[in-house]
mmCIF file of C-alpha atoms in Angstrom:
data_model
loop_
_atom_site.group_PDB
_atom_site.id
_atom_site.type_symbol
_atom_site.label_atom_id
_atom_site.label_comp_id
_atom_site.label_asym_id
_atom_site.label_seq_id
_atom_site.Cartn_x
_atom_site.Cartn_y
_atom_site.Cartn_z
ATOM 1 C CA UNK R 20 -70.070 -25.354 185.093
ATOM 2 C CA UNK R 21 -67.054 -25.151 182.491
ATOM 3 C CA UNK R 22 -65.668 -28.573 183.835
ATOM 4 C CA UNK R 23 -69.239 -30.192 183.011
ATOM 5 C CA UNK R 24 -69.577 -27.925 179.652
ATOM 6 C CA UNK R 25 -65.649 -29.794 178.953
ATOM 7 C CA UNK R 26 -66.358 -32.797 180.255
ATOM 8 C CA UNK R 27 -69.695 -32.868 177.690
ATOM 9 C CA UNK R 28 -67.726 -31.693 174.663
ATOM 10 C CA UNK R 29 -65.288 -34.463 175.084
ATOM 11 C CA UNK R 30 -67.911 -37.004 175.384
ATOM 12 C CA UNK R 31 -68.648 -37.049 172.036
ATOM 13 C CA UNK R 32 -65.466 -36.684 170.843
ATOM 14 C CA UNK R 33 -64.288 -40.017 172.874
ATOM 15 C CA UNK R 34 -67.692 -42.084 171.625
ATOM 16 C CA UNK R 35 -66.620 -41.289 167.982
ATOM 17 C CA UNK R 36 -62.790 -42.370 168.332
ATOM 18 C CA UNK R 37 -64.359 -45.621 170.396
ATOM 19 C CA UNK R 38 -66.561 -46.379 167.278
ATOM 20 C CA UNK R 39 -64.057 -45.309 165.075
ATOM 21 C CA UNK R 40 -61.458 -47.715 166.795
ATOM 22 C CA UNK R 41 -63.889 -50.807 166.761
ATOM 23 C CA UNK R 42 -63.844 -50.203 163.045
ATOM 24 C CA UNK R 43 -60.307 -49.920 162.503
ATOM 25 C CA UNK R 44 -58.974 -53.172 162.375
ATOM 26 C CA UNK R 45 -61.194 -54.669 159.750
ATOM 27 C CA UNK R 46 -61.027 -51.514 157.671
ATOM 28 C CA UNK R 47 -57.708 -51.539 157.559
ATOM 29 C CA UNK R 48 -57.031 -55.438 157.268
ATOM 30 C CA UNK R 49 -59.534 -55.418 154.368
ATOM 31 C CA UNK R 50 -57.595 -52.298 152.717
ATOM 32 C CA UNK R 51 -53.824 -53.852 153.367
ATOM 33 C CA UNK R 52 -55.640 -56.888 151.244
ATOM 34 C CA UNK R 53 -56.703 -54.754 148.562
ATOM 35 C CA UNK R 54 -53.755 -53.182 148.150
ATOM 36 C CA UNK R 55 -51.332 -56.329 148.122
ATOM 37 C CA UNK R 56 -54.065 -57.780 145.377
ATOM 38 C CA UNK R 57 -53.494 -54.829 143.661
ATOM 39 C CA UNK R 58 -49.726 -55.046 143.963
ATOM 40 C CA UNK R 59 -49.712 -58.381 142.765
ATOM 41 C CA UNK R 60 -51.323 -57.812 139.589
ATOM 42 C CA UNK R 61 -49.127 -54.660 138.549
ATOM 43 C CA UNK R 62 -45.983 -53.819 137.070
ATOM 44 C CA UNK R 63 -43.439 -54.536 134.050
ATOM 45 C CA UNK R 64 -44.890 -57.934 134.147
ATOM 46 C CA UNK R 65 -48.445 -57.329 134.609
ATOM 47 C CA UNK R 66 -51.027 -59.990 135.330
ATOM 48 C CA UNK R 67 -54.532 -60.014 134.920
ATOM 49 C CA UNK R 68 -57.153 -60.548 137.684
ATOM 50 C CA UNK R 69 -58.429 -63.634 135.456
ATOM 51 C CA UNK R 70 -54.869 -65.351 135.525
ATOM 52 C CA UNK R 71 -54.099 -64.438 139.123
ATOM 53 C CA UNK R 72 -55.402 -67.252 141.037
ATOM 54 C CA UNK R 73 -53.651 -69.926 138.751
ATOM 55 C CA UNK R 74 -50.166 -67.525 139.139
ATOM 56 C CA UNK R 75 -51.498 -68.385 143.164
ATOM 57 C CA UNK R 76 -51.276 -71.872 142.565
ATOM 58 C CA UNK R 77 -55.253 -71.860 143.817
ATOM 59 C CA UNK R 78 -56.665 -72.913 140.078
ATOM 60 C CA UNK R 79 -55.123 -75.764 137.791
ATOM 61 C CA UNK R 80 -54.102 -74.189 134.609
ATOM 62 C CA UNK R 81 -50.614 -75.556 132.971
ATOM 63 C CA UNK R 82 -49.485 -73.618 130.235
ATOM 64 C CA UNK R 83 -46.820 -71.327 129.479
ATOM 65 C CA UNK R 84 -48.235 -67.602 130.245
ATOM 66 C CA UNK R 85 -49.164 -69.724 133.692
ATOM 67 C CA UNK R 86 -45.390 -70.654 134.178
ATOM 68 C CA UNK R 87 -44.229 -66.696 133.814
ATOM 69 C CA UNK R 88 -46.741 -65.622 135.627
ATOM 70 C CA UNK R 89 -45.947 -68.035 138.827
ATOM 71 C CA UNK R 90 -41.924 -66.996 138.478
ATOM 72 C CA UNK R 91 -42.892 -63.481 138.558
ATOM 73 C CA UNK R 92 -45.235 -63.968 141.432
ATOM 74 C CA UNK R 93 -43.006 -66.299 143.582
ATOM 75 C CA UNK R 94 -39.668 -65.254 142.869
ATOM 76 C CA UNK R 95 -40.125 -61.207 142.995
ATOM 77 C CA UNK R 96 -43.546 -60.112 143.351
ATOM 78 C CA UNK R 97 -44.440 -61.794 146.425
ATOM 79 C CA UNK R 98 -41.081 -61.603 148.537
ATOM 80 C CA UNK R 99 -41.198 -57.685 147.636
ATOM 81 C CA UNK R 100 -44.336 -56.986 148.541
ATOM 82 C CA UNK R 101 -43.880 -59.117 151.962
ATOM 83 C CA UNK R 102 -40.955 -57.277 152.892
ATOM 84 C CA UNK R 103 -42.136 -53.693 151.982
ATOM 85 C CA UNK R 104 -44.908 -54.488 154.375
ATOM 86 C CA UNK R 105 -43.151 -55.845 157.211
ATOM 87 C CA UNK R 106 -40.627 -52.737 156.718
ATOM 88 C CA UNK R 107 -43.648 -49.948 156.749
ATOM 89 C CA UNK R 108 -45.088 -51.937 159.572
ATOM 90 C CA UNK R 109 -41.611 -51.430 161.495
ATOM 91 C CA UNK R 110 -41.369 -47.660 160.539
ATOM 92 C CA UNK R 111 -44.949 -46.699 161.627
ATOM 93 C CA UNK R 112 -44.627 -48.978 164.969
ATOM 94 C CA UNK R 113 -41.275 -47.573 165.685
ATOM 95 C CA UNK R 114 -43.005 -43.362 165.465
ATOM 96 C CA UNK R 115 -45.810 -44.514 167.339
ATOM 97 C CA UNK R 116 -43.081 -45.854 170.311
ATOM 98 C CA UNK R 117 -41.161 -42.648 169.431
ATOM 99 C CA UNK R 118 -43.767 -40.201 169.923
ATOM 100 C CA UNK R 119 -45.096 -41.722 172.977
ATOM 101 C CA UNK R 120 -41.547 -41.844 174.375
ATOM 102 C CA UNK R 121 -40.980 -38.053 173.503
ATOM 103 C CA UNK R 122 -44.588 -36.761 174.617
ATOM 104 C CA UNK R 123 -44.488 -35.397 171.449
ATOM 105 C CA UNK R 124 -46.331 -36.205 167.515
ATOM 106 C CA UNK R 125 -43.643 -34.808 165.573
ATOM 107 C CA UNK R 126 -40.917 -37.358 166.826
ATOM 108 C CA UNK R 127 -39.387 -39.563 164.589
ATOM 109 C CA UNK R 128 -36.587 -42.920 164.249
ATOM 110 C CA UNK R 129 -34.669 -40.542 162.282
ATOM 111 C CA UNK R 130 -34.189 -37.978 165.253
ATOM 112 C CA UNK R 131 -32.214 -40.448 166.967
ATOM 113 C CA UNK R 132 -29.785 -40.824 164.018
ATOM 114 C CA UNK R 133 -30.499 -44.732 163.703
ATOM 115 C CA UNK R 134 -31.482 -44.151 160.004
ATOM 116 C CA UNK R 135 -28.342 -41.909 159.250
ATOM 117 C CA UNK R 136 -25.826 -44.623 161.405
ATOM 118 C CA UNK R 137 -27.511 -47.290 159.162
ATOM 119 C CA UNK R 138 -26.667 -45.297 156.056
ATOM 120 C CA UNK R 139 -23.683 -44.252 156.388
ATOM 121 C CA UNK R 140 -22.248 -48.397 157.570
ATOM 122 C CA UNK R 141 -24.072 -48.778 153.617
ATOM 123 C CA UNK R 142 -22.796 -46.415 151.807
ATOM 124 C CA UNK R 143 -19.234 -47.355 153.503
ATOM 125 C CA UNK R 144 -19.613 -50.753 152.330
ATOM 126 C CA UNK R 145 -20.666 -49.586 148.954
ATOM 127 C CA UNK R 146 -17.566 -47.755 148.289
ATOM 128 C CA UNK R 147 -15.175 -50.165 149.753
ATOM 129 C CA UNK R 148 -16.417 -53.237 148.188
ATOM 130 C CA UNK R 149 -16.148 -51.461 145.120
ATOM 131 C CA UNK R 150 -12.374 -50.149 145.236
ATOM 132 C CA UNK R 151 -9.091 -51.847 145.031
ATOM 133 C CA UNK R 152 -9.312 -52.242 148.773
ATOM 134 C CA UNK R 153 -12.042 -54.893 148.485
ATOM 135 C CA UNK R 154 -12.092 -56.030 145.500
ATOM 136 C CA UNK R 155 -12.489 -59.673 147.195
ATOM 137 C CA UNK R 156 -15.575 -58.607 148.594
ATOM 138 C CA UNK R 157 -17.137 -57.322 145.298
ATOM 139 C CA UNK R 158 -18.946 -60.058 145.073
ATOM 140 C CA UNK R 159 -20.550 -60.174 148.171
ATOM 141 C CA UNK R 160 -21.485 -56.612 148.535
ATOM 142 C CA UNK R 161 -25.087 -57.020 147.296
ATOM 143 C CA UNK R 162 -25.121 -59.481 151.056
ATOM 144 C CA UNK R 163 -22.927 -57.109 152.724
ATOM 145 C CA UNK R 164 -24.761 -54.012 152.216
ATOM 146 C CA UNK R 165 -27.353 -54.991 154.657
ATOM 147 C CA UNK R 166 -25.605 -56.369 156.933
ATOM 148 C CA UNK R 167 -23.425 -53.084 157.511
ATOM 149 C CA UNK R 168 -26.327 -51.351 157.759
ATOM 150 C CA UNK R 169 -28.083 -53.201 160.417
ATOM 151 C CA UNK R 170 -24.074 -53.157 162.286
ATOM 152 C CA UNK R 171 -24.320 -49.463 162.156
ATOM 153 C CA UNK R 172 -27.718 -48.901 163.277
ATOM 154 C CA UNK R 173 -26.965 -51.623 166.040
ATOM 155 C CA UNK R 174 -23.693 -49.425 166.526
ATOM 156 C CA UNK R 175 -25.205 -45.983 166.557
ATOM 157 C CA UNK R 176 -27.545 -46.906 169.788
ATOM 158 C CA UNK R 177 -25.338 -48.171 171.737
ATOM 159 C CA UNK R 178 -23.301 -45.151 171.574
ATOM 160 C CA UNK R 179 -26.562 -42.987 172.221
ATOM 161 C CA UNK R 180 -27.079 -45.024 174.774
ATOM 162 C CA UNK R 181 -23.614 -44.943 176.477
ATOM 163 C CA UNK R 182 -23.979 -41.270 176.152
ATOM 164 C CA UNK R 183 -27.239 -40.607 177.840
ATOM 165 C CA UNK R 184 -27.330 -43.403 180.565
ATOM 166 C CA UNK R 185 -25.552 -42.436 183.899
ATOM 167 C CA UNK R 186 -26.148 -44.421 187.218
ATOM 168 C CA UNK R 187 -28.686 -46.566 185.566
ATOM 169 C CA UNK R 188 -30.508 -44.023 184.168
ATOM 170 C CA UNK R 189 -31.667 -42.943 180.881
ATOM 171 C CA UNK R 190 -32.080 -39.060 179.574
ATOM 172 C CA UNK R 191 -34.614 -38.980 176.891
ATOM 173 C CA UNK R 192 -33.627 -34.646 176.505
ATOM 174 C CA UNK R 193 -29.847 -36.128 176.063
ATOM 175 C CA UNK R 194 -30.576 -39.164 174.154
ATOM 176 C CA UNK R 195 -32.676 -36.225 171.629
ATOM 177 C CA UNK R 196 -30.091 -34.368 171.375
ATOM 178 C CA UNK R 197 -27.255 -36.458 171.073
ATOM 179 C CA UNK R 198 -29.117 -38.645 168.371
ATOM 180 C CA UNK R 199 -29.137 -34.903 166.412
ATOM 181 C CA UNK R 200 -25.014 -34.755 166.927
ATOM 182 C CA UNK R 201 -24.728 -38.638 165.621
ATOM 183 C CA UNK R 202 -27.245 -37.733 162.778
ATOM 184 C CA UNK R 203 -24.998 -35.107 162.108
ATOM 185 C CA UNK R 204 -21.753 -36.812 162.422
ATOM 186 C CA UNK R 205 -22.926 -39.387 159.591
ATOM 187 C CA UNK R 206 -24.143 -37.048 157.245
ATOM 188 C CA UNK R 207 -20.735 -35.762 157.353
ATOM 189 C CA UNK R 208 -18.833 -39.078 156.784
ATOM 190 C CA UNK R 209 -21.543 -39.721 153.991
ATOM 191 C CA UNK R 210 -20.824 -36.505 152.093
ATOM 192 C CA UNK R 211 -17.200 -37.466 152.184
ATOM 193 C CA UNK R 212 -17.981 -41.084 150.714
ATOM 194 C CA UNK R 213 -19.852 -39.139 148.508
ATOM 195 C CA UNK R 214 -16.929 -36.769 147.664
ATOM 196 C CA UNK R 215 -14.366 -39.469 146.992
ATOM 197 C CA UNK R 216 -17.178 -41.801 144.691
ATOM 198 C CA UNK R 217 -17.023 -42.656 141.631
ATOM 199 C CA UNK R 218 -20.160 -42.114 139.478
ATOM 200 C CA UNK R 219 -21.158 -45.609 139.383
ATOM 201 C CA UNK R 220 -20.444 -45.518 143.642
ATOM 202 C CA UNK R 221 -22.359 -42.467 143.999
ATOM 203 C CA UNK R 222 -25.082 -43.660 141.959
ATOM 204 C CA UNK R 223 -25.538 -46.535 144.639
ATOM 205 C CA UNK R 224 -25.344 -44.322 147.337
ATOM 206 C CA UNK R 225 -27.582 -42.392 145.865
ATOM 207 C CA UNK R 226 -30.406 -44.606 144.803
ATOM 208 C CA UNK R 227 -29.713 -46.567 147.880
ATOM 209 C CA UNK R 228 -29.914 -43.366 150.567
ATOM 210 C CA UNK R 229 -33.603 -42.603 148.422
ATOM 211 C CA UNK R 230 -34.926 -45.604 149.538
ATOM 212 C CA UNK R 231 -35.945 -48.713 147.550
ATOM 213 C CA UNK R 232 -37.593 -52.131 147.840
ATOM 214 C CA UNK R 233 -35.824 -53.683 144.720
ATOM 215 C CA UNK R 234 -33.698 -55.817 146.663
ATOM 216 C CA UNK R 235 -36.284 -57.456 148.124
ATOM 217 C CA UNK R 236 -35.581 -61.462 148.596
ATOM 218 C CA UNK R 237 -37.698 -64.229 150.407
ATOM 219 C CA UNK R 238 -34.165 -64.386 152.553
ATOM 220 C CA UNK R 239 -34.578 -60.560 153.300
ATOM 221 C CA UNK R 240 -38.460 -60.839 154.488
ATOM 222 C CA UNK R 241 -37.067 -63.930 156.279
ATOM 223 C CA UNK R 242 -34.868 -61.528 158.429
ATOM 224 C CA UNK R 243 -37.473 -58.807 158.971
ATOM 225 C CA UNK R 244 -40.640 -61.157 160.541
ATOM 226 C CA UNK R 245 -39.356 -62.427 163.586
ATOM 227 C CA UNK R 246 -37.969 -58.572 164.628
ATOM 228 C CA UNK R 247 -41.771 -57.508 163.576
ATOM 229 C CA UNK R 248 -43.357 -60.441 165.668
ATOM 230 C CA UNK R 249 -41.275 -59.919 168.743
ATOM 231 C CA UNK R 250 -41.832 -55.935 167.851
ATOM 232 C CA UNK R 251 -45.671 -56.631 168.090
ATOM 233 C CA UNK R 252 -45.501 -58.721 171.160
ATOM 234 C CA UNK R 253 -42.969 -55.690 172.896
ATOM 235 C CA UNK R 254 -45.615 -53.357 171.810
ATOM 236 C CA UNK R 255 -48.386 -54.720 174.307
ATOM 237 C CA UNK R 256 -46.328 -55.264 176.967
ATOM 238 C CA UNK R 257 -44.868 -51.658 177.201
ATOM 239 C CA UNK R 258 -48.449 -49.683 175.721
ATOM 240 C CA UNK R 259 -50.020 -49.319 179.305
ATOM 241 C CA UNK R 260 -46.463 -47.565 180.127
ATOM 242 C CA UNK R 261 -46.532 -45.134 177.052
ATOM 243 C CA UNK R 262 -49.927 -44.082 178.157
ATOM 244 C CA UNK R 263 -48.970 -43.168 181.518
ATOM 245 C CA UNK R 264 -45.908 -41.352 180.128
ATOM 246 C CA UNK R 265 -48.173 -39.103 178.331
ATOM 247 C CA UNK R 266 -49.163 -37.628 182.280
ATOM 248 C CA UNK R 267 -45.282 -37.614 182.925
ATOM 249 C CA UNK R 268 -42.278 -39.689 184.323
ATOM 250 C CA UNK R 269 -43.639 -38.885 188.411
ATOM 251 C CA UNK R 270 -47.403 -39.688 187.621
ATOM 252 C CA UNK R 271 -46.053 -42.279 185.200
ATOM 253 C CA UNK R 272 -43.850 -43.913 187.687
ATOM 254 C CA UNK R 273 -46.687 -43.511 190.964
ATOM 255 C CA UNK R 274 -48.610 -45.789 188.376
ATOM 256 C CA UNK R 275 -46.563 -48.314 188.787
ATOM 257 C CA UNK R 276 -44.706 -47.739 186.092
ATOM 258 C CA UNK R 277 -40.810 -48.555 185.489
ATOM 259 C CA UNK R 278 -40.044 -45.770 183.823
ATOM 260 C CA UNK R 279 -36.307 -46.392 183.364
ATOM 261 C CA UNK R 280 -36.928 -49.703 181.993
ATOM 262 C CA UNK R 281 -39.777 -48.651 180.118
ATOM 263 C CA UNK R 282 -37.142 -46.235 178.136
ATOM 264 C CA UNK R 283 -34.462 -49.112 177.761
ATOM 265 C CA UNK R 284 -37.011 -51.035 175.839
ATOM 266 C CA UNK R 285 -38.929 -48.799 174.137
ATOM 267 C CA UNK R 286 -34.997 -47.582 172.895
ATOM 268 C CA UNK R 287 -33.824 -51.184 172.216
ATOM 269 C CA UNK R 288 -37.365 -51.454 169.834
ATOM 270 C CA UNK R 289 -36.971 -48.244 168.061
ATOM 271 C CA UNK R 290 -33.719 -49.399 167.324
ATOM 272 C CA UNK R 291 -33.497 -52.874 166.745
ATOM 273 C CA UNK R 292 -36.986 -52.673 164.641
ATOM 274 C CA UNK R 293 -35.212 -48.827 162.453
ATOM 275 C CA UNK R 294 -32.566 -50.332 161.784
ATOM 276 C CA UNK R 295 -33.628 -53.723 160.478
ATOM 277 C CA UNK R 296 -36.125 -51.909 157.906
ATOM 278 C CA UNK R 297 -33.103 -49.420 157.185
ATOM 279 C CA UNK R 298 -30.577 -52.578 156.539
ATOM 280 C CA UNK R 299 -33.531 -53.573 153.307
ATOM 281 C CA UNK R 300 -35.071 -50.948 152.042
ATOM 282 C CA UNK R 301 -32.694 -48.168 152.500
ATOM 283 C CA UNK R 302 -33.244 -44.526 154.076
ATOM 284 C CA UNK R 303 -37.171 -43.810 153.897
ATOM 285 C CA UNK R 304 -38.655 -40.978 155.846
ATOM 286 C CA UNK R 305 -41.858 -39.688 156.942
ATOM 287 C CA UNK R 306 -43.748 -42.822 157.486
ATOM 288 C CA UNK R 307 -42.574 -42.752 161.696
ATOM 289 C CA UNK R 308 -44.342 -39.193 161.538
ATOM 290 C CA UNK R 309 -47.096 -38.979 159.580
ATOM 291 C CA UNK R 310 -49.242 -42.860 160.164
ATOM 292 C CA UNK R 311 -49.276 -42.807 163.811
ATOM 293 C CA UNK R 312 -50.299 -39.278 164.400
ATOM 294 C CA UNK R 313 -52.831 -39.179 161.522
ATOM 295 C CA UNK R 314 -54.244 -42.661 163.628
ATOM 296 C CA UNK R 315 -54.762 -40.979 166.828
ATOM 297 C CA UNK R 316 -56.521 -38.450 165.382
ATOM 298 C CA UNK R 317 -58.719 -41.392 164.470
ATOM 299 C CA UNK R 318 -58.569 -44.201 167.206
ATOM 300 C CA UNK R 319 -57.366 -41.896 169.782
ATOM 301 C CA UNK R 320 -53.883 -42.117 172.054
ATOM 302 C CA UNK R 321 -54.411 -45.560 173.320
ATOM 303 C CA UNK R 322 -51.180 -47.139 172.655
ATOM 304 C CA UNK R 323 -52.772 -50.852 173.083
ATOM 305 C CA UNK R 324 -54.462 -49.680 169.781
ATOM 306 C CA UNK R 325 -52.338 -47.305 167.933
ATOM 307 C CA UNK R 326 -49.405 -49.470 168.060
ATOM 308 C CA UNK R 327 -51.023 -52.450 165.780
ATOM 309 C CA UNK R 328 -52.593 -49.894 164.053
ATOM 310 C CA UNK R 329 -49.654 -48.006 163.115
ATOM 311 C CA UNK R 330 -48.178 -51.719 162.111
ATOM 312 C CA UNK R 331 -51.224 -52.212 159.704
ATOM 313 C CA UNK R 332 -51.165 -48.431 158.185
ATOM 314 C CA UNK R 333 -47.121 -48.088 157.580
ATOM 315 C CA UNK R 334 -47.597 -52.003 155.797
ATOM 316 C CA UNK R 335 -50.739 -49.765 153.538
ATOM 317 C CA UNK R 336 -48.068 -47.151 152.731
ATOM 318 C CA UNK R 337 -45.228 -48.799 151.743
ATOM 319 C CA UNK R 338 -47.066 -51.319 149.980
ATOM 320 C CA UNK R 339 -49.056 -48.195 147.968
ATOM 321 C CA UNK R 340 -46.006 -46.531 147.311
ATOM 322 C CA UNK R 341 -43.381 -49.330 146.511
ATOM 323 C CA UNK R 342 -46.271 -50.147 143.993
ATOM 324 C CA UNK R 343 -46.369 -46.574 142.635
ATOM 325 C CA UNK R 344 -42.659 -46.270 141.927
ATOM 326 C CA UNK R 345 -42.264 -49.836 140.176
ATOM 327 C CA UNK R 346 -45.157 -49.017 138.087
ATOM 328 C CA UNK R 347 -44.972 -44.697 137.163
ATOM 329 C CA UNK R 348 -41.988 -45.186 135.523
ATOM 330 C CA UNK R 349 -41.717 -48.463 134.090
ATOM 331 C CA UNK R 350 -39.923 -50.036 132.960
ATOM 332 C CA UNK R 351 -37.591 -48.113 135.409
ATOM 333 C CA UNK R 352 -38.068 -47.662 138.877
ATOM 334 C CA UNK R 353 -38.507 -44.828 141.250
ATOM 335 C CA UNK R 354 -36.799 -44.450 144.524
ATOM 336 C CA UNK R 355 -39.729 -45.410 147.161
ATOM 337 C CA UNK R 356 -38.196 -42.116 148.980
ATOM 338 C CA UNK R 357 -39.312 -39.596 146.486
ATOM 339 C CA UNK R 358 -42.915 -40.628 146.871
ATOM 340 C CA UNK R 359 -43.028 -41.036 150.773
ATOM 341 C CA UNK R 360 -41.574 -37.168 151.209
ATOM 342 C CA UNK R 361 -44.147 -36.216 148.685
ATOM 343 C CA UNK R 362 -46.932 -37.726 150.482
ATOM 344 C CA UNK R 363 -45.441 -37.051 153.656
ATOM 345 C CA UNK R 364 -43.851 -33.510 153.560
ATOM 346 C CA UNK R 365 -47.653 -31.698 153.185
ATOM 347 C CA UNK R 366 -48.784 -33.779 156.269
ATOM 348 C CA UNK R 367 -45.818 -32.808 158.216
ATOM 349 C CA UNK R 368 -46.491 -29.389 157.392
ATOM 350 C CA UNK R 369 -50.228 -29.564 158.641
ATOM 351 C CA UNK R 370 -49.722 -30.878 161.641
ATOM 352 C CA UNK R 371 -46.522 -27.919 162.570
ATOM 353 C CA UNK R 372 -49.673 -25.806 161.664
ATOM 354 C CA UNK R 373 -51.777 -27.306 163.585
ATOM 355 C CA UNK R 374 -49.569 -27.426 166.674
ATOM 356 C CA UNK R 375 -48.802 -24.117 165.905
ATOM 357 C CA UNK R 376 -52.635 -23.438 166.267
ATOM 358 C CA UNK R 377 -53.405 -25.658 169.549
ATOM 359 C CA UNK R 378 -50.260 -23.691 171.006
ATOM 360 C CA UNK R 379 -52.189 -20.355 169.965
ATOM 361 C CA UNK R 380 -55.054 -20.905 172.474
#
């Protein structure tokens, strides 16, 4: 009698997140569009709704106000608000892999110290390209600074990897737990970059390790769409295998499920796709957390549909909130970071209370 009473109370509860699911993708398609409009048409430099499709190229107007407006549009507007898409895209995607990996809706790319490898390779090449030491590379360090921090991202999983593979197999528990050692590691050789800065070095570091989308170039969003592309196509290939997970490795693996090569992936991803958004935009947390466990809570666990879900959501985010910092303060500009841990801090907090309360019964 209970089992049917369950099995009734579900039902409901699974019809909704179907409908809600079927809904989804246009929903959130029509709100990313809204919200790069919107992005478009604010800032420093704003520009009107009425001089926005000429800006666009998509109406014939020639005259000077038309000129500005296209060199805003094309040359900073456009590539910025491309790449902070393509970077929240990577973030969400990469806590939706995460969590399913883990079992577990508070995981995040952060845990495995990808983001803090990343930063401290940045803030490294900050402070050498700045001294005596490399003062021939001064003028490259605006190129280099990405670069080292995709190198040490890159660098920082394969050392989590060497550590918790053994005989061709992968421990997630050690690959935790060692990514929390690493993490601390680089906090530790940031503080002492930190130490020995300068204040023009440590305000880099600084506005650099808060997270911002300022550096954004057409050549930058150039770098991050074929990692999201063959990110997305990853995605469905290993989502049937993150489902099973969920039941365990055993039921996962009587599934038919390579669970050892389901990890290496699903590893490789988290990494290749963290560290990429980490090498543009800088350290930005919360958004692996907080958009794919406020989406199952709407679609449901289905990884075929969280995952491009997640993609769509984290592109929502960091479009909202790069907009939001380039427009509070302006003329100035706020580190995208600030506004993510303000957004995201509460909702981390409600769903430890929330576990806290499912644990309770």
């Amino acid at each position: 009698m209970s089992v049917a009473v369950g099995t009734e109370a579900r039902s409901p509860r699974r019809s909704a997140r179907r409908r809600s699911a079927s809904f989804a993708f246009p929903v959130l398609i029509a709100v990313l569009a809204v919200t790069a409009i919107v992005a478009l048409t604010v800032g420093a430099a704003g520009i009107p709704l009425s001089r926005l499709p000429a800006a666009l190229g998509l109406a014939s107007e020639s005259t000077a106000m038309t000129a500005r407006d296209q060199l805003v549009l094309w040359s900073i507007r456009i590539p910025r608000i491309a790449a902070a898409a393509m970077v929240g895209g990577l973030l969400a995607a990469s806590g939706a892999i995460m969590q399913g990996l883990f079992r577990n809706p508070l995981a995040d790319p952060a845990l495995v110290g990808v983001s803090s490898g990343g930063a401290l390779a940045a803030a490294g090449a900050i402070v050498f390209t700045d001294s005596r030491f490399g003062e021939a590379l001064r003028f490259l360090q605006t190129e280099l600074l990405p670069l080292a921090a995709f190198a040490g991202s890159l660098a920082t999983t394969a050392i989590l990897y060497g550590i918790s593979s053994r005989s061709g197999r992968t421990s997630i528990a050690i690959f935790l737990l060692a990514g929390v050692a690493i993490t601390a590691i680089a906090n530790a050789g940031i503080g002492l970059l930190v130490f020995i800065a300068d204040d023009r070095q440590l305000r880099d570091i600084t506005f650099w390790m808060l997270g911002s989308m300022s550096g954004a170039t057409w050549t930058k969003s150039a770098l991050l769409a074929p990692v999201l592309v063959i990110g997305l196509a990853a995605c469905a290939l290993i989502a049937r295998g993150l489902d099973l997970l969920v039941l365990g490795e055993a039921d996962a693996f009587h599934g038919g499920v390579d669970v050892e090569r389901l990890k290496r992936i699903s590893i490789v991803m988290v990494s290749a796709m963290t560290g990429v958004a980490v090498s543009i935009s800088g350290v930005i947390g919360f958004v692996g957390i907080v958009v794919p466990h406020l989406l199952r809570l709407v679609i449901g666990p289905a990884h075929r549909l969280l995952l491009p879900a997640s993609v769509l959501s984290g592109a929502i985010l960091m479009v909202g909130a790069d907009t939001l910092a380039r427009t509070i303060v302006a003329p100035a500009e706020m580190p995208i970071g600030i506004l993510t841990a303000a957004v995201g801090a509460p909702v981390f907090l409600f769903i430890l209370l929330r576990q806290r309360g499912l644990a309770a019964l």
